[in-house]
Amino acid sequence: MKIESTEFRSNKTRCAADFYRPDCHHPHPTIVMAHGFAGQRNFRLPAFAERFCAAGFAVLLFDYRSFGDSDGKPRQHINPWRQLEDWRAAISHARQDQQVDPSKIYLWGSSFSGGHVVSIAAEDHTIAGLIAQVPFVSGLALTRTMAPAHALSLSLHGMLDALKALLGLAPVTYPVVAADCKRALLDTDECYPNYRRLSDNDPHWQNAVPARIALQLPFYNPLYNAQKVRCPALILAATEDSLIPYDLVKTMAERIPLGQLITLHADHFKPYFDDDFEINISHQLNFLGQQIQT
């Protein structure tokens, strides 16, 4: 395979990406991929991209605006609707590539980006298929699981950050993960050690995001549009997931007309690593193989 650095513009801001190209005849079926909540494209996603590319798929793997190698400020600003704009720009960039089959664009997302790929496929019925790994389902449901004191702290930080943004001041940030998990956005016991493992102590990654996401999250609910998805969809749910309840992910899969549910006996992060990764990727490659044959 060949890996090329590339970039595209999303609302005039440069997004950095890698294009994985298989050593076979083109035009290629192509998978567009992006990272999860507050991550970067180098957070174990190359392991997936390499396996997809070895199976004959081109892969466009990108960083959202203000994350990783992409431009944009404030850094690590999470806004789900802005990230959906980045997805649309990435898909357009892939379709314009001469080595890509524009009729065979697949989407891949994990956790927060797993919700994004469902949202995008619900509006873009030219998408050939999607894979959503332990996907974000409903911000409203997620906030309801938080302890009241934690939810209040997040809301207060969010309001202060939003006010400072209006005044053009530096953002108020909140930790993504913490050893004391109740003082972080990702607030369950599995998050801190596993997120640190995902990041592999990347010196460029910041364990903090502008707190305004706390005000936006309850209003972002990909589940509501799941029934509008027309393409085949592989939804992978984890039975021990403490962040995104298994039953919610199962409901999402059931609402997608061509949805297929795979149950992983793992927590939210195990599908990225070791034997759990091998089990996970085998399901995904089987799904993609079936799509190409039909």
XYZ file of C-alpha atoms in Angstrom:
294
model
C 0.000 0.000 0.000
C 0.968 3.645 -0.365
C 0.147 6.321 2.230
C -0.016 9.923 1.017
C -0.462 13.061 3.068
C -3.309 15.187 1.783
C -5.555 18.018 2.900
C -8.897 19.609 2.129
C -10.831 22.687 3.145
C -13.833 22.674 5.417
C -15.473 26.084 5.641
C -12.136 27.607 4.502
C -10.107 25.827 7.198
C -7.452 23.248 6.300
C -8.088 19.679 7.444
C -5.149 17.257 7.416
C -5.595 13.678 6.235
C -3.834 10.534 5.065
C -4.839 8.711 1.891
C -4.159 4.970 2.005
C -4.025 3.514 -1.514
C -4.026 -0.239 -2.165
C -1.694 -1.905 -4.649
C -4.400 -2.952 -7.078
C -6.320 -1.607 -10.032
C -8.417 1.492 -9.478
C -10.947 3.087 -9.195
C -11.126 1.863 -5.606
C -14.012 1.514 -3.197
C -13.101 4.008 -0.496
C -13.627 4.333 3.249
C -13.694 7.775 4.850
C -12.660 7.654 8.531
C -12.273 10.076 11.424
C -11.469 9.865 15.119
C -13.738 9.890 18.116
C -14.397 12.386 20.895
C -11.382 14.680 21.463
C -9.039 12.249 19.690
C -6.717 12.433 16.724
C -6.443 10.342 13.592
C -3.296 8.660 14.910
C -5.173 7.231 17.926
C -5.094 3.575 16.775
C -7.042 4.354 13.605
C -4.095 3.597 11.304
C -4.340 -0.032 12.454
C -7.870 -0.170 11.010
C -6.945 1.789 7.879
C -4.050 -0.557 7.085
C -6.266 -3.627 7.318
C -8.932 -2.053 5.111
C -6.317 -1.026 2.574
C -4.837 -4.535 2.539
C -8.344 -5.780 1.675
C -8.450 -3.543 -1.419
C -10.089 -0.380 -0.094
C -8.642 3.087 -0.354
C -8.950 4.952 2.941
C -9.153 8.677 3.640
C -8.388 9.196 7.344
C -8.704 12.786 8.579
C -8.487 15.074 11.597
C -11.355 17.438 12.334
C -10.724 21.146 12.333
C -8.743 22.207 15.418
C -7.579 18.633 16.089
C -4.320 16.853 15.363
C -2.556 18.252 12.299
C -5.548 20.271 11.102
C -5.801 24.042 11.453
C -8.419 25.833 13.480
C -8.837 27.598 16.814
C -9.608 27.261 19.610
C -7.714 23.995 19.677
C -9.679 20.817 20.284
C -12.992 22.600 19.903
C -15.725 19.952 19.742
C -18.855 21.002 17.917
C -20.866 18.116 16.429
C -22.455 20.213 13.680
C -19.106 21.669 12.667
C -17.649 18.159 12.590
C -20.480 17.075 10.296
C -19.374 19.865 7.946
C -15.893 18.334 8.038
C -17.354 14.946 7.105
C -19.142 16.427 4.100
C -15.929 18.131 2.966
C -13.913 14.922 3.435
C -16.397 12.870 1.410
C -16.337 15.468 -1.363
C -12.526 15.386 -1.344
C -12.519 11.597 -1.645
C -15.060 11.588 -4.483
C -12.965 14.016 -6.519
C -9.919 11.748 -6.425
C -9.320 10.076 -9.786
C -8.447 6.739 -8.156
C -11.706 6.583 -6.186
C -14.973 5.017 -7.308
C -17.411 7.792 -6.294
C -20.322 5.329 -6.209
C -18.616 3.201 -3.541
C -17.952 5.544 -0.633
C -18.175 3.921 2.799
C -18.071 5.667 6.156
C -16.324 4.455 9.320
C -16.674 5.988 12.740
C -16.032 5.032 16.328
C -17.628 6.432 19.467
C -18.493 10.104 18.731
C -17.657 9.719 15.032
C -19.797 6.572 15.010
C -22.752 8.850 15.627
C -21.539 11.200 12.904
C -21.480 8.522 10.199
C -25.095 7.633 10.978
C -26.046 11.323 10.804
C -24.274 11.787 7.467
C -25.698 8.627 5.898
C -29.182 9.713 6.979
C -28.876 12.808 4.775
C -26.636 11.479 1.963
C -28.272 8.490 0.313
C -25.387 8.046 -2.118
C -23.271 6.536 0.682
C -22.670 2.857 -0.099
C -22.422 1.635 3.486
C -21.214 2.474 6.973
C -19.517 0.966 9.996
C -20.257 2.472 13.414
C -18.121 1.028 16.200
C -19.460 1.541 19.756
C -21.232 4.628 18.369
C -22.422 7.712 20.176
C -26.207 7.507 20.117
C -27.845 10.267 22.139
C -26.412 13.232 24.011
C -29.621 13.589 25.950
C -29.424 10.006 27.182
C -25.749 10.428 28.053
C -26.257 13.547 30.153
C -29.052 11.847 32.081
C -26.578 9.260 33.378
C -24.303 11.892 34.958
C -24.304 12.585 38.664
C -26.153 15.871 39.343
C -23.076 17.579 40.816
C -20.981 16.624 37.800
C -23.652 17.769 35.356
C -23.914 21.102 37.206
C -20.138 21.605 37.142
C -20.020 20.872 33.414
C -22.909 23.238 32.714
C -21.333 26.081 34.675
C -18.007 25.635 32.919
C -19.842 25.459 29.607
C -21.744 28.688 30.192
C -18.590 30.522 31.232
C -16.757 29.233 28.161
C -19.610 30.256 25.871
C -19.590 33.745 27.381
C -15.831 34.073 26.932
C -16.191 32.907 23.318
C -18.698 35.708 22.661
C -16.200 38.184 24.101
C -13.329 36.801 22.043
C -11.439 35.580 25.113
C -9.430 32.408 25.668
C -11.625 29.352 26.267
C -12.491 27.751 29.573
C -11.448 24.129 29.224
C -12.481 20.880 30.883
C -10.450 17.645 31.102
C -11.301 14.881 28.657
C -10.218 12.163 31.085
C -8.833 12.200 34.606
C -7.578 9.735 37.186
C -10.434 11.080 39.303
C -12.892 10.287 36.514
C -15.738 12.341 37.998
C -13.860 15.521 37.115
C -13.712 14.811 33.391
C -16.016 14.748 30.385
C -15.493 11.009 29.932
C -16.352 10.084 33.472
C -16.326 6.300 33.910
C -13.571 4.138 35.370
C -12.460 2.640 32.050
C -11.811 6.008 30.411
C -8.605 7.371 31.920
C -6.248 4.390 31.482
C -7.640 3.416 28.094
C -7.711 6.929 26.654
C -4.136 7.401 27.725
C -3.332 4.126 25.982
C -5.106 5.316 22.831
C -3.163 8.564 22.832
C 0.110 6.689 23.420
C 1.342 9.757 25.316
C 1.312 11.846 22.136
C 3.053 15.112 23.163
C 0.849 17.168 20.825
C -2.446 15.984 22.270
C -4.063 18.113 24.969
C -6.196 16.487 27.633
C -8.668 19.368 27.604
C -11.395 20.783 25.370
C -13.415 24.020 25.427
C -16.195 23.430 27.921
C -18.969 24.767 25.643
C -19.459 21.211 24.334
C -21.338 20.526 27.580
C -24.103 22.869 26.386
C -24.284 21.347 22.900
C -24.104 17.652 23.692
C -27.711 17.200 24.904
C -28.996 18.497 21.552
C -27.020 16.102 19.359
C -28.904 12.833 18.971
C -27.970 10.698 15.921
C -30.493 8.097 17.060
C -33.330 10.370 15.934
C -32.261 10.104 12.285
C -31.250 6.443 12.223
C -34.412 5.387 10.397
C -33.447 7.688 7.486
C -30.271 5.705 6.718
C -30.767 3.819 3.442
C -27.407 2.054 3.059
C -26.259 -1.192 4.701
C -24.889 -0.413 8.169
C -22.758 -2.489 10.511
C -23.282 -1.395 14.117
C -20.911 -2.825 16.721
C -22.086 -2.641 20.320
C -20.083 -3.585 23.423
C -21.821 -5.358 26.288
C -19.525 -3.880 28.970
C -19.479 -0.333 27.596
C -19.778 2.098 30.514
C -19.987 5.179 28.275
C -22.600 4.186 25.696
C -25.108 1.617 26.957
C -25.432 -1.533 24.866
C -29.232 -1.267 24.708
C -29.059 2.205 23.155
C -26.689 1.030 20.433
C -28.920 -1.984 19.821
C -31.885 0.369 19.405
C -29.944 2.388 16.847
C -29.150 -0.742 14.835
C -32.799 -1.811 14.920
C -33.972 1.564 13.604
C -31.692 1.466 10.556
C -33.623 -0.414 7.835
C -30.511 -2.275 6.619
C -28.770 -2.277 9.988
C -26.803 -5.268 11.220
C -25.873 -5.540 14.899
C -22.683 -7.227 16.080
C -22.282 -7.783 19.806
C -18.755 -7.460 21.190
C -18.087 -8.827 24.667
C -15.880 -5.899 25.588
C -15.895 -2.431 27.092
C -15.797 0.812 25.106
C -12.059 0.702 24.405
C -11.117 -2.971 24.075
C -12.149 -3.166 20.379
C -9.071 -1.041 19.587
C -6.546 -3.441 21.089
C -5.076 -6.939 21.029
C -7.373 -9.959 20.605
C -10.491 -7.792 20.843
C -9.214 -5.757 17.910
C -8.753 -8.915 15.844
C -12.302 -10.072 16.584
C -13.630 -6.595 15.847
C -11.762 -6.083 12.580
C -12.756 -9.519 11.302
C -16.444 -8.567 11.610
C -15.802 -5.311 9.788
C -13.838 -6.927 6.957
C -16.556 -9.567 6.529
C -19.169 -6.823 6.232
C -17.123 -4.887 3.687
C -16.449 -8.012 1.687
C -20.166 -8.739 1.509
C -20.868 -5.198 0.274
C -18.341 -5.397 -2.541
C -19.736 -8.737 -3.712
C -23.315 -7.447 -3.970
